[in-house]
XYZ file of C-alpha atoms in Angstrom:
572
model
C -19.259 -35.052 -15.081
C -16.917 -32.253 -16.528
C -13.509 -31.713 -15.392
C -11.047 -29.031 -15.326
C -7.309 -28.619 -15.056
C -6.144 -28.122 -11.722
C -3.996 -25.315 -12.577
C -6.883 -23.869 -14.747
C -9.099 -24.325 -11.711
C -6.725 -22.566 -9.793
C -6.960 -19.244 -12.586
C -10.768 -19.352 -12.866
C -11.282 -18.661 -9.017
C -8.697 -16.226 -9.219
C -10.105 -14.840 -12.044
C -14.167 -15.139 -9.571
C -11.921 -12.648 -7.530
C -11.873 -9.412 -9.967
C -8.142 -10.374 -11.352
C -8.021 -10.110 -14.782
C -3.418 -10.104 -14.974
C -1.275 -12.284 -13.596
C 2.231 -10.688 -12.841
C 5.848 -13.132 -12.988
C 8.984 -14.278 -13.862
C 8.882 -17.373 -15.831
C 11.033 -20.918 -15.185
C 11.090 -24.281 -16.037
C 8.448 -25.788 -13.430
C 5.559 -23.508 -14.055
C 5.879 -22.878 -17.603
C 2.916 -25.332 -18.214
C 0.952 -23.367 -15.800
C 1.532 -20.426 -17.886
C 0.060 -21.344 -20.641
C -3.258 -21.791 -19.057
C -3.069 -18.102 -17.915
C -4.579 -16.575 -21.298
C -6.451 -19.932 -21.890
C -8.698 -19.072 -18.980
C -8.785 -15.271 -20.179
C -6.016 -13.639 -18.093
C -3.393 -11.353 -19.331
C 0.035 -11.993 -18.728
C 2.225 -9.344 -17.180
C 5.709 -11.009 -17.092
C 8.539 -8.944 -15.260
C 11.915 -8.342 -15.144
C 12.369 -10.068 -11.754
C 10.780 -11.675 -9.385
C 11.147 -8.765 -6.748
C 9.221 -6.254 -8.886
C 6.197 -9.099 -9.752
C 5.922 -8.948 -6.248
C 5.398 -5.471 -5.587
C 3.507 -5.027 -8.974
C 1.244 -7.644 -7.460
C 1.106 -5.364 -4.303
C 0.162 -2.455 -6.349
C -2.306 -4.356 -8.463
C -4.175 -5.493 -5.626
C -3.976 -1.611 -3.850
C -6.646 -0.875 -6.913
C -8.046 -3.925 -7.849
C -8.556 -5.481 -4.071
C -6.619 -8.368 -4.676
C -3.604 -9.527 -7.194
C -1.526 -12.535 -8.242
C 2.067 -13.440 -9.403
C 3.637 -16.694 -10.540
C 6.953 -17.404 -9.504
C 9.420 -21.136 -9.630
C 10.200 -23.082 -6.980
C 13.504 -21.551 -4.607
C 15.719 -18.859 -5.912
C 12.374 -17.395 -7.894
C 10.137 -17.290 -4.854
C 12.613 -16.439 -2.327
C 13.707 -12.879 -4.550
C 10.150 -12.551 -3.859
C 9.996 -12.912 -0.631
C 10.325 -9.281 0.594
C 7.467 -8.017 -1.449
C 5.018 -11.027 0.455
C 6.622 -9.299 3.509
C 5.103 -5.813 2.423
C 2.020 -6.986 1.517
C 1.857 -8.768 4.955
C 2.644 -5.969 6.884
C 0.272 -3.824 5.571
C -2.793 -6.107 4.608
C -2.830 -6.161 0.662
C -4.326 -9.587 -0.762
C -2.006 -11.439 -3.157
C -1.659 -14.987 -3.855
C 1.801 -16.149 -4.573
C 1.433 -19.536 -7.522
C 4.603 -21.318 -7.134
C 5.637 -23.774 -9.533
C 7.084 -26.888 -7.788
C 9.081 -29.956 -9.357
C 6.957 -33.193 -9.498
C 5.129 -35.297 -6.691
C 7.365 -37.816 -7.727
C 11.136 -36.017 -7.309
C 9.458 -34.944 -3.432
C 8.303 -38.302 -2.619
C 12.064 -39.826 -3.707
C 14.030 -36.875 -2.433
C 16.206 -36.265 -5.351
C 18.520 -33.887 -5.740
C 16.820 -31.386 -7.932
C 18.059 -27.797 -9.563
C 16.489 -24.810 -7.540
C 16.461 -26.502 -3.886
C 19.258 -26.861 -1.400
C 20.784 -29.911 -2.563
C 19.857 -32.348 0.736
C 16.842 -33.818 -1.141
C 14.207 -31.580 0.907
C 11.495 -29.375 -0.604
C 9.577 -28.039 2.106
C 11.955 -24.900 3.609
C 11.355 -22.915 0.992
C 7.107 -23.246 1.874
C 7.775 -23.220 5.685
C 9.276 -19.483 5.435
C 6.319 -18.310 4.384
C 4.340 -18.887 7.173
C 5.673 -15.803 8.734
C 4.737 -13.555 5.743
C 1.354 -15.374 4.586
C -1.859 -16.424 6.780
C -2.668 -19.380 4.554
C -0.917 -21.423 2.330
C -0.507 -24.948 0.331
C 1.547 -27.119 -1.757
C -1.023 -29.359 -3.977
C 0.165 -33.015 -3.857
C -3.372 -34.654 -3.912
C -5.541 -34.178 -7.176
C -8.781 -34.892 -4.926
C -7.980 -32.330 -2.165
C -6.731 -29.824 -4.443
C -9.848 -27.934 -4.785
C -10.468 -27.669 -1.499
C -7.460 -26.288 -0.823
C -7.520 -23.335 -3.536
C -11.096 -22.451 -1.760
C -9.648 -22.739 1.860
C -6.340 -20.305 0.968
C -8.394 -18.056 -1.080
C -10.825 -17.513 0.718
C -8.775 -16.842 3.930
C -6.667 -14.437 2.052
C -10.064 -12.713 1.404
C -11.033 -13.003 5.252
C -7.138 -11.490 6.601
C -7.223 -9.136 3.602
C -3.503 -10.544 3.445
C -1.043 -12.605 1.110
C -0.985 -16.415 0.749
C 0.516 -19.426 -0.667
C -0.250 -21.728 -3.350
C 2.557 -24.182 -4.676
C 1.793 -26.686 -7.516
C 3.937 -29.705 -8.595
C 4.662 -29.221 -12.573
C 2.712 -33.054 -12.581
C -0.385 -31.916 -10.557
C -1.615 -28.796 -12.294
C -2.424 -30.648 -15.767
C -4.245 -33.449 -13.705
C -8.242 -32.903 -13.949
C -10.991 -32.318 -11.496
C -14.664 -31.998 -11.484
C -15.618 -28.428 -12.337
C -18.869 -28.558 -9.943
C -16.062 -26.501 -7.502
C -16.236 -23.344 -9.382
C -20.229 -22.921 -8.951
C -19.560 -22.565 -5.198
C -18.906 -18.916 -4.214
C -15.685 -17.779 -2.620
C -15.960 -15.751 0.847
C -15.365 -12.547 -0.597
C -17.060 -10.340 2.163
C -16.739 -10.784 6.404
C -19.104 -12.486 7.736
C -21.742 -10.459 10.459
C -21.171 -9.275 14.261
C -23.082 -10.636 16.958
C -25.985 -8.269 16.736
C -25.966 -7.942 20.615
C -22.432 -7.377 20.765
C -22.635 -4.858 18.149
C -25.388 -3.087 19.209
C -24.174 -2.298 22.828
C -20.688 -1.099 21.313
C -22.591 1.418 19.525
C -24.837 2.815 22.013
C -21.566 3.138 24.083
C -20.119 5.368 20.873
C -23.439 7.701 20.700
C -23.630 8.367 23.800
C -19.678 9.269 24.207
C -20.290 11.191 21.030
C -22.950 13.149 23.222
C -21.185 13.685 26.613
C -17.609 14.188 25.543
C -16.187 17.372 24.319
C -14.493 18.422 20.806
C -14.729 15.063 19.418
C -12.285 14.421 16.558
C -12.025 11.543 14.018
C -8.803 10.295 12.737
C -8.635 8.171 9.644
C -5.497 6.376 9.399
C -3.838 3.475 7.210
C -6.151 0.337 8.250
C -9.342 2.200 7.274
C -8.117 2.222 3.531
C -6.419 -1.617 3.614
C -9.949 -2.499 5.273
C -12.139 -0.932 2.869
C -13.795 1.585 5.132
C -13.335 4.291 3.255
C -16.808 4.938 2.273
C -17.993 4.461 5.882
C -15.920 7.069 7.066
C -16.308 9.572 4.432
C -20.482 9.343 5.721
C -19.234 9.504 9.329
C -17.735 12.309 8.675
C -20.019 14.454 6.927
C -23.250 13.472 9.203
C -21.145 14.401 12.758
C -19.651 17.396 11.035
C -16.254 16.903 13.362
C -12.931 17.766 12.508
C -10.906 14.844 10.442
C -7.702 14.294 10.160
C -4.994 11.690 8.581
C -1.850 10.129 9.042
C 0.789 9.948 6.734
C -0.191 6.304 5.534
C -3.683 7.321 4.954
C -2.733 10.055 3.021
C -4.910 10.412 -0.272
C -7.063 7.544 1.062
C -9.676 9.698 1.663
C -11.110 12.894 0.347
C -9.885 16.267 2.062
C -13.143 17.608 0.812
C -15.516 16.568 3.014
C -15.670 19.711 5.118
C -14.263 19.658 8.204
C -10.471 18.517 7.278
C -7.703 19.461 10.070
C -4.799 18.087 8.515
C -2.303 15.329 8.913
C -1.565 14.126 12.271
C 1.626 12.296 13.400
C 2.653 13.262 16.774
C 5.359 15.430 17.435
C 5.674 15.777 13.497
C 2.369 17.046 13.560
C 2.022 21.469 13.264
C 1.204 22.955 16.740
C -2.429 23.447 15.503
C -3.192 19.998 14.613
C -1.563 18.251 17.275
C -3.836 20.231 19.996
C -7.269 19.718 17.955
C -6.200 15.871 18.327
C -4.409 15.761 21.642
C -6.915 18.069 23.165
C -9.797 16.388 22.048
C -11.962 14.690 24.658
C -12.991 11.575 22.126
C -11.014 10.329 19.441
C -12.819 8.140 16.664
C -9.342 6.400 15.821
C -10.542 4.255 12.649
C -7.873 1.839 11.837
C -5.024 3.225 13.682
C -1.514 1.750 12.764
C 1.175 2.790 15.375
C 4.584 2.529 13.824
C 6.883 5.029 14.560
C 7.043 6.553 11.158
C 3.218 6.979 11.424
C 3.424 8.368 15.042
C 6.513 10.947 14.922
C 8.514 8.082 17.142
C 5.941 6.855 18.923
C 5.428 10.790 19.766
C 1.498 10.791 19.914
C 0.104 12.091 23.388
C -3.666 11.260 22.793
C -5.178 9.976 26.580
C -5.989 6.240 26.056
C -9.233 7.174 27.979
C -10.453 9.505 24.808
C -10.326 6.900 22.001
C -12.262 4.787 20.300
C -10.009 2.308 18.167
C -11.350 0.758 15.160
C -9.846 -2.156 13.297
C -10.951 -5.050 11.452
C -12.048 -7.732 13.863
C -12.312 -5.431 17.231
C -13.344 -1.767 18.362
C -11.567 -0.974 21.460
C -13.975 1.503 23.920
C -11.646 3.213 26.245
C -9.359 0.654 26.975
C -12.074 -2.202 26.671
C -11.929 -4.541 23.401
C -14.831 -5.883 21.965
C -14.731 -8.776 19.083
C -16.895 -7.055 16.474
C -15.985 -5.841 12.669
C -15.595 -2.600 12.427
C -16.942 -2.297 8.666
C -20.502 -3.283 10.458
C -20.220 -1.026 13.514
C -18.905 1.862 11.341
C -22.429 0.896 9.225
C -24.973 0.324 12.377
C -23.329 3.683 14.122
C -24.111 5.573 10.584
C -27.411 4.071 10.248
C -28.418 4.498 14.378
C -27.148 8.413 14.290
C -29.545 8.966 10.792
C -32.676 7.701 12.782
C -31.629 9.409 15.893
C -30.233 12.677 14.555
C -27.687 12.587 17.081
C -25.001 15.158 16.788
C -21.655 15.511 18.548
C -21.661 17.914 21.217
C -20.146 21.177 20.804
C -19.301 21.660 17.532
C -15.364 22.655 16.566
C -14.839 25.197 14.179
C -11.509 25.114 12.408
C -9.289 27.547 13.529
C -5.988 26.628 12.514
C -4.429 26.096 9.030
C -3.965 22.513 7.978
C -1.268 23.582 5.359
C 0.103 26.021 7.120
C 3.875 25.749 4.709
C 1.219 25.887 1.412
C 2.314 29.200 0.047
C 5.936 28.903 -0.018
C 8.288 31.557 -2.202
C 9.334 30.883 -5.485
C 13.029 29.770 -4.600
C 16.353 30.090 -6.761
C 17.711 26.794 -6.405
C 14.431 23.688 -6.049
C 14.165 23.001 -2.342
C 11.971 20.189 -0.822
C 9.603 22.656 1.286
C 9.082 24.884 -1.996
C 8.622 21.313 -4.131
C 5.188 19.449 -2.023
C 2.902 22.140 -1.578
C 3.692 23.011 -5.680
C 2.597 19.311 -6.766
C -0.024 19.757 -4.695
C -1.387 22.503 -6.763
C -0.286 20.332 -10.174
C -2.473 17.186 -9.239
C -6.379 16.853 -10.570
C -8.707 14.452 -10.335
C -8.296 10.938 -11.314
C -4.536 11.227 -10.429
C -2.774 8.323 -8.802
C 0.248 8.868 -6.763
C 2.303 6.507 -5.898
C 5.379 7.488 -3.223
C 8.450 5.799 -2.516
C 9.219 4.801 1.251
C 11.795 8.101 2.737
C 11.466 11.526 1.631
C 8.930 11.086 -1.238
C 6.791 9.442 1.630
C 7.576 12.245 4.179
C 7.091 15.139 1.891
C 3.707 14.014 0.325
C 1.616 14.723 3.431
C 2.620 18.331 2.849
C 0.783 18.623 -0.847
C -2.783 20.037 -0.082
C -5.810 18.248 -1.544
C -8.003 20.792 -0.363
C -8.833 22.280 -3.520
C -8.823 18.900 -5.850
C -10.856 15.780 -5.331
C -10.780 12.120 -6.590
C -7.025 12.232 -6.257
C -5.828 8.886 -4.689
C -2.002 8.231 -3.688
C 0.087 5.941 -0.979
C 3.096 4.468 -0.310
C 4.668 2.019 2.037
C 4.839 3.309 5.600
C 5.654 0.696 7.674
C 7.334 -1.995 5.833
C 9.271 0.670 3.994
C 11.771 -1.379 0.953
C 12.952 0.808 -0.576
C 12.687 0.368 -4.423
C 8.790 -0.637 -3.567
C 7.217 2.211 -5.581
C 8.537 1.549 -9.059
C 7.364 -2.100 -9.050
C 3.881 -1.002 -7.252
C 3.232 1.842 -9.350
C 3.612 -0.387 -12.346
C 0.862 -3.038 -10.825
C -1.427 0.129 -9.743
C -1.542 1.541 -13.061
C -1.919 -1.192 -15.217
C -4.850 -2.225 -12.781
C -6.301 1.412 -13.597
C -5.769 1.201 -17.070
C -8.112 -1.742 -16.811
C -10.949 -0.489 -15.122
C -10.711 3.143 -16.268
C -9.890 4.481 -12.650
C -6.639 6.141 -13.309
C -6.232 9.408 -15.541
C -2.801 10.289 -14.910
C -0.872 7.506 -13.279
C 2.595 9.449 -11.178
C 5.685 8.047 -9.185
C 7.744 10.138 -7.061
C 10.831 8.516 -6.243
C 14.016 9.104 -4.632
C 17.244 8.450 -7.071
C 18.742 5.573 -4.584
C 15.189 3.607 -4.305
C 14.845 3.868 -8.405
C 18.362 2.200 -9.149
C 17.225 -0.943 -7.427
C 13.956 -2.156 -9.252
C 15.100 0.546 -12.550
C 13.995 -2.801 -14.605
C 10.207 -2.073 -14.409
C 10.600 0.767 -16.671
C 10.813 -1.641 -19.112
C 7.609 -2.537 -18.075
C 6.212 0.781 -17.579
C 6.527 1.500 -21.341
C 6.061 -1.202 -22.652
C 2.551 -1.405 -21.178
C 1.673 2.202 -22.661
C 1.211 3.450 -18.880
C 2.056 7.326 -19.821
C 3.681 7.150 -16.251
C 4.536 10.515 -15.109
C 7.948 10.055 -13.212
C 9.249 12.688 -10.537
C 13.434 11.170 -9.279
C 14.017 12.912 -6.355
C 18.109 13.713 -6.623
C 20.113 14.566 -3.569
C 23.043 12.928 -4.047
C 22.305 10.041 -2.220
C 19.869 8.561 0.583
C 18.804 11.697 2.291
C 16.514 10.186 5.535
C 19.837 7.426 6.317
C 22.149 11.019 6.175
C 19.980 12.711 8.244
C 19.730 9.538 10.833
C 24.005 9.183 10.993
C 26.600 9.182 8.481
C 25.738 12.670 6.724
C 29.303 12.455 4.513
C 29.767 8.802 5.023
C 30.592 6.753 1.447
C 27.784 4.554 2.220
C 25.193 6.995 1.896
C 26.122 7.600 -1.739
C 24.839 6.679 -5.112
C 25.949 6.209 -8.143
C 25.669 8.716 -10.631
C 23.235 7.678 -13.360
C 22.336 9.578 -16.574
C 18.548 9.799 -15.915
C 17.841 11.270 -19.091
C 18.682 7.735 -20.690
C 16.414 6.073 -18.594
C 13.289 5.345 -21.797
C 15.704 5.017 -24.171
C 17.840 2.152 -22.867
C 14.201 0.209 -21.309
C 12.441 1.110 -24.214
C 13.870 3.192 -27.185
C 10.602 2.043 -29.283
C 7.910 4.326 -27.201
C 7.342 7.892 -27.050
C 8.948 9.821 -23.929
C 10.515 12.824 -22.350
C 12.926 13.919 -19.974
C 12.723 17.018 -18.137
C 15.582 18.044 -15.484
C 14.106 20.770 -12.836
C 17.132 22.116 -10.667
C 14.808 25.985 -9.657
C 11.429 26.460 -8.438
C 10.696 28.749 -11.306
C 11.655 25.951 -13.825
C 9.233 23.564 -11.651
C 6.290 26.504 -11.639
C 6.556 26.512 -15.721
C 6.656 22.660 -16.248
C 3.540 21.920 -13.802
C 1.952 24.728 -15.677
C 2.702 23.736 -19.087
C -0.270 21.777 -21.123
C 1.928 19.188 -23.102
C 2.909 18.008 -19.724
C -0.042 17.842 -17.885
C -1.264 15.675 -20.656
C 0.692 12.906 -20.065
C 0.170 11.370 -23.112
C 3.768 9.727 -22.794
C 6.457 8.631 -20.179
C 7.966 11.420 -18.733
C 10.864 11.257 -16.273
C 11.394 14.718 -14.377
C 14.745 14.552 -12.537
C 14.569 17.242 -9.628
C 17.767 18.954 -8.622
C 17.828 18.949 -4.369
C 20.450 20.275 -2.295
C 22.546 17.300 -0.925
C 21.298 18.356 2.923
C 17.728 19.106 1.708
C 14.889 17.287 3.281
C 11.315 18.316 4.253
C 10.973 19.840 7.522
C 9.034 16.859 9.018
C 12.251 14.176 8.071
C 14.474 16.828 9.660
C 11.852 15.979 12.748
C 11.302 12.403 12.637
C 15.105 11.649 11.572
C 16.624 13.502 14.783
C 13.501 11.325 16.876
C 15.109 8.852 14.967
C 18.318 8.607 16.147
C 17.428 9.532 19.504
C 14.925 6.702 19.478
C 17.914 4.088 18.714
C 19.992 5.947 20.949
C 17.521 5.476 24.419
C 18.017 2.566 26.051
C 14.500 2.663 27.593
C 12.360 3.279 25.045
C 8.726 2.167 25.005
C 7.410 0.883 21.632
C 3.862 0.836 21.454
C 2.365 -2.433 20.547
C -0.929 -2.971 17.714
């Protein structure tokens, strides 16, 4: 019978999965497992730290549907800990490959480099299990397979990261390669079709009684892959759609009947009473953090919504365990053969831009700078923006007149630093499948200068990353919250212009620094740039006490939020 390498067993199903790079930081006891990387046709990304491998995994997976990153045993998986914490949080697929020291140094307890010195190896592993669904350290050559397909495959089912540590002794041992011929769960399996078919006769037929029905299409409909379903929905009930500030450029704004982005009290008078006044709300995968909900501002009636998410669809208050990929799917397909339509139909009357045509001002402000890269982006752009401003401003850039224009950042685990390190997994992902024309990252000048390293990677990759630094002088939402002239919120002044040259002085780039909105009107205008055929950093010159008006919103509800004693969070 013919055997494989556990370790290259391990890379072949990952490779069954649609991966075709592997992100890291090498070290001593998973250097063997690297080398079996390219020998089962994977390309190895290697990065600057382990931090950034993590979110580059994160990013990776974002456009690929699922990434993973090699990391060694302690100090190497636990900088990487905090990415496997954003991927948690917000569903992204990644399998972490740890390299472990030997069976044999476990099993005696020796003191090895890399743990804690007491002859234990298992706290590193038993951390995870609040930041993974699944996980496993191979010490059995007969059970190993079994345990690859058991993670995997439930990282597949939770749509979240895992686990996989390998003794430098185990992954050279051999197995039988019969394994590999069995398919890995890749899709959920069905709903009870009894179950699912009373939970969407109850959705027609509130579709058909209730008034100025509205659908809102938030972050767990794009980390759930319902896009698609959605976009149909949409277009067959002909209702007014809106988004959230996660799902932002998860979905087309093209389909129609787009209202605009809704987030409580951050929302603009007009969209908040389409939503709030809406007697049905198709809520598909609603996420209610407070950034997403203007502090837990919303003021939809729990007796108008229909929640969606990926094992239930709550009815009113009443929770039913079915998929909501397949009920999204029967609904579409029941509505076609019945031509139902929602009653009343909602014209819409109110502007879901209504800041879009801003003037030209002297000095760059942030209202003047959104709605102008709005008008700069074109199809197959990918936008990736940081977690604070960049993430709070983006929702104000229009997609109304462009399609095929996909973006997102981190909106409720929020590290900052995230987007660098995810940008550079999204876009080498999209280099690889075509997807991406113009790959862009809009960061803010304190989240760059803690994962700055991936630049490195970001050229030396050929990415042609277009880079927009956000610089205020410092971290504009924590100003905003308290401390406005405190030390802490201040940077350190860095000569941005510098930036390719130090991480890669061998690859084209330019620099461009933007301090008026007439100088930011030319550049987006200007043909060399909006070819991107190089890295280009844009620094923009803000005003120190600058911010969109929506973080002026959600940073006062923020402090008055941590201020209230009584506050009610609002649990998932």
């Amino acid at each position: 019978m013919a055997e494989i390498q556990i370790g290259k067993y391990l890379f072949e199903r990952i490779k069954q999965l649609g991966i075709k790079s592997v992100f890291g930081v090498p070290g001593d006891y998973e250097l063997v497992l690297l080398d079996m990387v390219p020998e089962t046709g994977l390309t190895w990304r290697g990065n600057p730290n382990e931090l950034i491998a993590s979110y580059a995994a994160d990013g990776y997976a974002r456009v690929n549907g699922t990434a993973a990153f090699v990391t060694t045993f302690g100090p190497g998986e636990l900088s990487a800990y905090c990415g496997v914490g954003g991927q948690y949080t917000e569903y992204v697929p990644v399998v972490h490959i740890v390299g472990y020291p030997s069976t044999q140094a476990i099993k005696s307890h020796a003191i090895m480099h890399h743990s804690l010195g007491d002859g234990k190896f298992g706290m590193y592993h038993e951390m995870t299990r609040y930041i993974t669904v699944a996980s496993t350290v191979l010490e059995d050559r007969h059970t190993a397979a079994g345990e690859i397909d058991r993670v995997l495959n439930l990282m597949m089912y939770y749509s979240r990261p895992v686990y996989i540590g390998v003794p430098v002794n185990i992954g050279t041992q051999t197995i039988p390669v019969t394994g590999l011929q069995t398919p890995l769960l890749t899709a959920l399996p069905p709903n009870d079709t009894e179950v699912e078919s009373k939970v969407v006769r109850q959705i027609i037929d509130l579709l058909a009684s209730r008034t100025n029905p509205v659908i809102i299409v938030d972050g767990g409909a794009v980390r759930n892959d319902v896009i698609q379903e959605s976009s149909t929905l949409i277009k067959l009930l002909g209702r007014p759609y809106f988004i959230t500030a996660m799902s932002k450029g998860g979905i087309s704004e093209r389909l129609g009947f787009f209202g605009g982005v809704y987030g409580g009290g951050a929302s603009t008078e007009g969209v908040r009473t389409a939503v709030e006044q809406a007697g049905l709300v198709l809520f598909i995968g609603s996420y209610p953090s407070d950034f997403n909900t203007g502090e837990f501002t919303e003021q939809i009636k729990p007796t108008a919504i229909i929640d969606f998410q990926r094992f239930t669809v709550d009815i009113l208050g009443i929770k039913y365990d079915v998929k909501m990929k397949y009920v999204l799917q029967r609904l579409i397909q029941d509505l076609q053969t019945t031509n139902t339509k929602a009653s009343q139909v909602q014209a819409i009357s109110w502007n879901p831009y209504p800041g879009d045509q801003p003037e030209v001002p002297d000095k760059l402000t942030q209202d003047f700078l959104w709605p102008a890269l709005g008008k700069y982006f074109r199809p197959g752009d990918y936008i990736v923006a940081e977690t604070g401003t960049s993430s709070f401003g983006i929702p104000a850039a229009s997609l109304l007149n462009v399609d095929n224009v996909k973006m997102y950042n981190q909106t409720i685990f929020g590290s900052i630093g995230y987007a660098t390190g995810a940008a550079l997994g999204s876009f080498i992902a999209g280099k690889e499948n075509d997807s991406i024309k113009r790959g862009i990252l809009i960061t803010g000048e304190g989240s760059l200068q803690l994962t700055v390293q991936a630049f490195s990677d970001l050229l030396r990759h050929e990415l042609n990353t277009t880079v927009f630094v956000l610089n205020n002088d410092g971290y504009t939402i924590e100003r905003l919250i308290h401390g406005m002239e405190a030390a802490y919120n201040k940077v350190p002044d860095w000569d941005y212009s510098a930036l390719c040259q130090t991480f890669g002085p061998s690859f084209k780039s330019r620099y461009y620094r933007i301090a008026t909105g007439s100088e930011l009107v030319k550049l987006l205008s200007d043909p060399e740039f909006n070819a991107a055929d190089c890295t280009q950093v844009v620094e923009l010159i803000l005003g120190k006490h600058d911010a969109p008006f929506s973080v002026k919103l959600a940073a006062q509800a923020v402090e008055n939020f941590n201020k209230s004693q009584s506050g009610k969070v609002k649990k998932i």
